[in-house]
Structure formats: structure tokens, C-alpha cells
PDB file of C-alpha atoms in Angstrom:
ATOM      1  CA  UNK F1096      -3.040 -18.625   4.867  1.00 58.00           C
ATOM      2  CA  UNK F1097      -5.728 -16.390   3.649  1.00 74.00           C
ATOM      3  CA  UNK F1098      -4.765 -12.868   1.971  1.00 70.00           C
ATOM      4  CA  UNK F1099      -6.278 -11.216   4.594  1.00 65.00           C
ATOM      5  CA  UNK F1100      -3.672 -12.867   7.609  1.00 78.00           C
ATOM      6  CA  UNK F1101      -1.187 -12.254   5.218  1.00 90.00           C
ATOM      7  CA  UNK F1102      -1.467  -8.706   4.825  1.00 92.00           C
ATOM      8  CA  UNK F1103      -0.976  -8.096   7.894  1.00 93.00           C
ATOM      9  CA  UNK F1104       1.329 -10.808   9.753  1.00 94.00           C
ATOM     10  CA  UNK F1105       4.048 -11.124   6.579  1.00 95.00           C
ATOM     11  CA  UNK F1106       4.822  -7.326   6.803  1.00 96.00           C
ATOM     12  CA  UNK F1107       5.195  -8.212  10.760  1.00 95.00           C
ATOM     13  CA  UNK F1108       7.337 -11.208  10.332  1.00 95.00           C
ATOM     14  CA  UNK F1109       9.138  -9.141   7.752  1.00 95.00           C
ATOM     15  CA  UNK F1110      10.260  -6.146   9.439  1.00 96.00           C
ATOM     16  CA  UNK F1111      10.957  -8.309  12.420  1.00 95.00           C
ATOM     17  CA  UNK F1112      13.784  -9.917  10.463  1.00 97.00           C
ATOM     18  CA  UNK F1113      14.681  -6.688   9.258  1.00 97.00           C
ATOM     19  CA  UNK F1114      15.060  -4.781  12.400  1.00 97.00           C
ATOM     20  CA  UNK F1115      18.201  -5.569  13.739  1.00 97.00           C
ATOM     21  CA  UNK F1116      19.987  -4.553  10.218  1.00 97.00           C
ATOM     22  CA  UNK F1117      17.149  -1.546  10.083  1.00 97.00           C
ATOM     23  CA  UNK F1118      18.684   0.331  13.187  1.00 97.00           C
ATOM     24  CA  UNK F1119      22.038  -0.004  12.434  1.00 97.00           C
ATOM     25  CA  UNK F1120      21.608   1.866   9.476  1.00 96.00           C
ATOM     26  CA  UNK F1121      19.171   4.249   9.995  1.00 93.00           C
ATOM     27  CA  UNK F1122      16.588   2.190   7.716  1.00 96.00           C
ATOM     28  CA  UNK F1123      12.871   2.577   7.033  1.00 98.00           C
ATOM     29  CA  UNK F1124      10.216   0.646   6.591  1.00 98.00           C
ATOM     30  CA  UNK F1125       7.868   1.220   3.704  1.00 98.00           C
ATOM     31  CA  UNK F1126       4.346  -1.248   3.420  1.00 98.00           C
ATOM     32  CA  UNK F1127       2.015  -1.676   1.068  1.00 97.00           C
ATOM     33  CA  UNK F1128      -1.555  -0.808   1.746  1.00 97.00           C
ATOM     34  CA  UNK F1129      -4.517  -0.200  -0.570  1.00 96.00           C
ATOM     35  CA  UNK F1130      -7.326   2.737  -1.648  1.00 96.00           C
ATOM     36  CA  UNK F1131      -9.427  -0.301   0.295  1.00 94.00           C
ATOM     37  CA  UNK F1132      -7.299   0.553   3.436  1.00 95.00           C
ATOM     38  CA  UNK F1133      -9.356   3.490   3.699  1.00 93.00           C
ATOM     39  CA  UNK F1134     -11.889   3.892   1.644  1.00 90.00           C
ATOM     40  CA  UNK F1135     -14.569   1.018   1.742  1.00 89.00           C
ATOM     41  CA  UNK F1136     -16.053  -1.011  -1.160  1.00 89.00           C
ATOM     42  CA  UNK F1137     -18.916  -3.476  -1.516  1.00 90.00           C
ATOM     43  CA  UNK F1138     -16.872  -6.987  -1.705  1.00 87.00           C
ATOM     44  CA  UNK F1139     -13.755  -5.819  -0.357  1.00 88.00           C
ATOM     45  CA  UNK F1140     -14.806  -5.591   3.591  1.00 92.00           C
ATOM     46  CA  UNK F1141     -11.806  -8.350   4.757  1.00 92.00           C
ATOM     47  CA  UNK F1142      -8.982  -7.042   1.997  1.00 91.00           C
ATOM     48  CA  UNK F1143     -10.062  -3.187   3.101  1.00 94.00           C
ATOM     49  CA  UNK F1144      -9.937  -4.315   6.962  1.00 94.00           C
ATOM     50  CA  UNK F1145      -6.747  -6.151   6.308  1.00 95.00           C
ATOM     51  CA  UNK F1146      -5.085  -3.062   4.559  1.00 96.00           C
ATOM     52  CA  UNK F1147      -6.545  -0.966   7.285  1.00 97.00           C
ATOM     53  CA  UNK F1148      -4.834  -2.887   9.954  1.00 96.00           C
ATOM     54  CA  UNK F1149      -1.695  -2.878   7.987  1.00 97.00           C
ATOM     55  CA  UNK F1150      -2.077   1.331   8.177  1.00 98.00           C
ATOM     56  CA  UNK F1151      -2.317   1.470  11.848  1.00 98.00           C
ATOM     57  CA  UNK F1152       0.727  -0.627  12.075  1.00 97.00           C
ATOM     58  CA  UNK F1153       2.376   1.715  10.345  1.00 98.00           C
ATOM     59  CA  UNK F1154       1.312   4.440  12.343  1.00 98.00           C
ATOM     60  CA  UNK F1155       2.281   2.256  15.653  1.00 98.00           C
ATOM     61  CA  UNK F1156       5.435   1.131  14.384  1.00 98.00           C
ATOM     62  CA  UNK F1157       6.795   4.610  13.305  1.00 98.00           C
ATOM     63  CA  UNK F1158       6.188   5.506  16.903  1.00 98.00           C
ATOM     64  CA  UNK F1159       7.889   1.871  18.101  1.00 98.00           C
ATOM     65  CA  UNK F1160      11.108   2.374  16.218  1.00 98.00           C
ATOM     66  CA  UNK F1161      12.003   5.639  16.182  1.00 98.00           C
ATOM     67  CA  UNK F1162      14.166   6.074  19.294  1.00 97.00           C
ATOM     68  CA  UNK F1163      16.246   3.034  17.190  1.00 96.00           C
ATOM     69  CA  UNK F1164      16.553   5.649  14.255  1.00 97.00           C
ATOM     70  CA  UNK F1165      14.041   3.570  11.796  1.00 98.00           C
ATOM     71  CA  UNK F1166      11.092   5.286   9.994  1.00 98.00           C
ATOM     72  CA  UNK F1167       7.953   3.136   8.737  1.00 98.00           C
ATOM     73  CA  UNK F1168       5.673   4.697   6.071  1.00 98.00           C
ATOM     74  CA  UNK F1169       3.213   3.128   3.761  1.00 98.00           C
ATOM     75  CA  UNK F1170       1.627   3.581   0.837  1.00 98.00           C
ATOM     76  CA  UNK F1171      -1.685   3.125  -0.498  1.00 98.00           C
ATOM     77  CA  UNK F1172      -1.938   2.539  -4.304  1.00 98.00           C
ATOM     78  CA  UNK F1173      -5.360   3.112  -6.429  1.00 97.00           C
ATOM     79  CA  UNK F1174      -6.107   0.494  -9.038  1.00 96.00           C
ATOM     80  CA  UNK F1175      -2.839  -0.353 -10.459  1.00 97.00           C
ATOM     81  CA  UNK F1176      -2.354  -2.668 -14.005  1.00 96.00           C
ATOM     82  CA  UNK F1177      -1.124  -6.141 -12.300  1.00 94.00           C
ATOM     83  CA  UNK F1178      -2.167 -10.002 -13.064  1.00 91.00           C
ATOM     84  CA  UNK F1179      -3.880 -10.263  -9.899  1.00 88.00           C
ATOM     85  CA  UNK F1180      -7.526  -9.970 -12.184  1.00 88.00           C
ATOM     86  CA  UNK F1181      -6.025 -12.648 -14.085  1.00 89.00           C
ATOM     87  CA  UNK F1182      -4.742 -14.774 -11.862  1.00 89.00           C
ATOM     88  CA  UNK F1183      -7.930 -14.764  -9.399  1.00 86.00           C
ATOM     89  CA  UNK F1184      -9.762 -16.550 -12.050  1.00 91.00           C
ATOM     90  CA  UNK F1185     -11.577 -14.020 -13.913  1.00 90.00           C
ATOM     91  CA  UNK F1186     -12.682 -14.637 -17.039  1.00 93.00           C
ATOM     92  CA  UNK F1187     -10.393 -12.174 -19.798  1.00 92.00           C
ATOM     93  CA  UNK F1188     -14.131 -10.300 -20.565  1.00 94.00           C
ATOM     94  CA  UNK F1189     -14.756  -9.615 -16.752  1.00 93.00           C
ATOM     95  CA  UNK F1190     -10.906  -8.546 -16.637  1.00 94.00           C
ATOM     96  CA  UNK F1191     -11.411  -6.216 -19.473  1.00 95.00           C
ATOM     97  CA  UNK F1192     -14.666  -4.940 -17.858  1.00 95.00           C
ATOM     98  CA  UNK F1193     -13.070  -4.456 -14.061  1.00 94.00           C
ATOM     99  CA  UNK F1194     -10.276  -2.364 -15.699  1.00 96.00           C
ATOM    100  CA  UNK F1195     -12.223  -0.110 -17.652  1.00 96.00           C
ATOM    101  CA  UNK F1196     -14.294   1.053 -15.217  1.00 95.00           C
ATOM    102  CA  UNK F1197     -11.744   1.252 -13.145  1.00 95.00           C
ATOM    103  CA  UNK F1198      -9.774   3.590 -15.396  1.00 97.00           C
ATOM    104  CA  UNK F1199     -13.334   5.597 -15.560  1.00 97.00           C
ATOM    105  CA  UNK F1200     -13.132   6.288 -11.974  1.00 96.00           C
ATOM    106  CA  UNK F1201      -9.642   7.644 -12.120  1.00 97.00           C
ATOM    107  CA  UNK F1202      -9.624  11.519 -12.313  1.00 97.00           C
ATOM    108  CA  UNK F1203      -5.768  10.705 -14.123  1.00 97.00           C
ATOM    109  CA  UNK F1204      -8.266   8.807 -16.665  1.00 97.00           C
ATOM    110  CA  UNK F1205      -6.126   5.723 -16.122  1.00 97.00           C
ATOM    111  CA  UNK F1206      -4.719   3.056 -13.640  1.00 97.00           C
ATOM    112  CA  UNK F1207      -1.551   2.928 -12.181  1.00 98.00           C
ATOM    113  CA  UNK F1208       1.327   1.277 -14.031  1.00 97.00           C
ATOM    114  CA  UNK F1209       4.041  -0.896 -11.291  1.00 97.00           C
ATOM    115  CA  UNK F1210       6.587   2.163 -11.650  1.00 98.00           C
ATOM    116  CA  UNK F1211       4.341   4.476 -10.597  1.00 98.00           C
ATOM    117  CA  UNK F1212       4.217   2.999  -7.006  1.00 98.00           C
ATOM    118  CA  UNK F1213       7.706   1.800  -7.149  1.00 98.00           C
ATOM    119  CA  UNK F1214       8.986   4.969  -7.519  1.00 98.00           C
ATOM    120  CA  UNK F1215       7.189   6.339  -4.405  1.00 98.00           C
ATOM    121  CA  UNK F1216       7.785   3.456  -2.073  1.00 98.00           C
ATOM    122  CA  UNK F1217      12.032   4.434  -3.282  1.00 98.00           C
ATOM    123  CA  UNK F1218      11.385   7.676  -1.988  1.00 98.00           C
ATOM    124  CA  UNK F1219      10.039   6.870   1.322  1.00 98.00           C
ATOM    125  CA  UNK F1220      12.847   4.753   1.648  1.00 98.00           C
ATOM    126  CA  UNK F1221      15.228   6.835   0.780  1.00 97.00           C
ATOM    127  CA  UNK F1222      17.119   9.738   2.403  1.00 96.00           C
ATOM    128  CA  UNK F1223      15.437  12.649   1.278  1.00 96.00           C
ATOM    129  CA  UNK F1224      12.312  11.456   3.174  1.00 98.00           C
ATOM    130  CA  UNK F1225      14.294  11.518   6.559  1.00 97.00           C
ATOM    131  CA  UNK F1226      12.105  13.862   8.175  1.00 97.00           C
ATOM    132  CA  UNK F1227       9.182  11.355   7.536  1.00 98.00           C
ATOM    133  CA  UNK F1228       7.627   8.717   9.260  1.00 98.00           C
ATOM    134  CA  UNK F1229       4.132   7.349  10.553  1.00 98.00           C
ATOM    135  CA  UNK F1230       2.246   8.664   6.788  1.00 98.00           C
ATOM    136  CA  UNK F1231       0.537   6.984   4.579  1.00 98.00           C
ATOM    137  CA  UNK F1232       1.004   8.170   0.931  1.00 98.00           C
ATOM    138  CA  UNK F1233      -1.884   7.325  -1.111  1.00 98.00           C
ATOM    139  CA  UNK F1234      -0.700   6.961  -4.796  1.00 98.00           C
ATOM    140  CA  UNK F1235      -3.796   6.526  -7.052  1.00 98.00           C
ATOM    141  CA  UNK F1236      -4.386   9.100  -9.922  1.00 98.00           C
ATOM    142  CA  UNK F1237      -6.974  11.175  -7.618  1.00 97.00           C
ATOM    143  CA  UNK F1238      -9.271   8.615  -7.118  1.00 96.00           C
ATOM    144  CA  UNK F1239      -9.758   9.465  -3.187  1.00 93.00           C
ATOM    145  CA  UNK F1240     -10.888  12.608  -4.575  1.00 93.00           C
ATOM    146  CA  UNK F1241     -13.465  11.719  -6.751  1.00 87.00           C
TER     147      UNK F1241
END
């Protein structure tokens, strides 16, 4: 299954599963979009679309569930450090180059380390965001403002 199905029909599947245990606790639901999801880039058309669709999901589903008490919010990281460069083949030169420009673009003047996400997608799932639902939080050093 290609990236692009998956981006969209695992989070599906997913909170499917999920939903029964979701309502009875007053759950949420917090995807994982991209910068791509709504910002386009040359080579990224399918991933971007993909992310995209994953957005209005979120935006359909936090309408959906919230008479059973559930709140779905996403968020959208920039350019975050990660093996996927590595592990899509890249040579370790090409790697090196990608993530350097990258960091370039970033307003923060770097990319986003794993905790940096992690710690929003906690929030959104947490309590203190009970007011919250339907948003996408884009978490990217600035970069949708450069």
C-alpha cells in the first residue's frame, strides 16, 4: 500500500478501532499531517494531497464525534530530524544536502527534533485542550511564514 493510501485510510482504520473506548472516556483524536498538507512543493503533489485529505478529515471528524464527547485535532510538523531521508534511499551526501537547506528555510534556523512534535500532539490530547477540536496546529519553526 502506497504512502499516499496510507496516510489517509490507517488514521481511518485507526480511530475506528479506537472509537468505542474514545467516547467512553471523553478521548481525542490527534493525526499527523505535514507543512505539505498545506503548503505545496514541487515533488511532493501525492504526499501534500494525501496530508491534505488527512486535514479535512480532521476537520469532518471533529464535527462527526463530538455529540459522543471525542475531539480530533491534527498537527502539521515542518521538516523534522527523522531516518525517513535515510531510509528512502538517499545517498548520506544528498541527506546532508536536503537537511541543510532545509534548516536554511527555517526562520528557528533549524529542523524539528521528535520531542518537539511529541510534546504538542500530548497537549492536544490532553485535558487542558478540552475546549479544542477540528484545528490543525502547524508545528514547524516558522517556516509557513517565511
Amino acid at each position: 500500500m502506497s504512502e499516499r493510501v496510507v496516510n489517509v485510510t490507517a488514521p481511518g482504520l485507526l480511530a475506528g478501532a479506537a472509537l468505542p473506548h474514545l467516547a467512553a472516556s471523553d478521548g481525542a483524536v490527534v493525526n499527523v499531517s505535514s507543512t505539505f498538507g498545506h503548503r505545496p512543493a514541487p515533488g511532493a503533489g501525492y504526499y501534500g494531497a494525501s496530508k491534505a485529505a488527512l486535514e479535512s478529515l480532521t476537520r469532518s471528524w471533529a464535527l462527526e464525534l463530538a455529540t459522543e464527547g471525542v475531539r480530533v485535532n491534527a498537527v502539521a510538523p515542518g521538516p523534522t530530524e527523522s531516518e525517513a531521508l535515510t531510509a528512502s534511499g538517499l545517498p548520506g551526501e544528498a541527506v546532508a544536502e536536503i537537511t541543510a537547506r532545509e534548516a536554511e528555510r527555517v526562520p528557528l534556523g533549524r529542523r524539528g527534533e521528535p520531542g518537539d512534535v511529541a510534546a504538542w500532539i500530548v497537549r492536544l490530547a490532553g485535558p487542558e485542550a478540552g475546549w479544542l477540536t477540528g484545528q490543525v496546529l502547524t508545528v514547524d519553526g516558522g517556516l509557513e511564514l517565511a
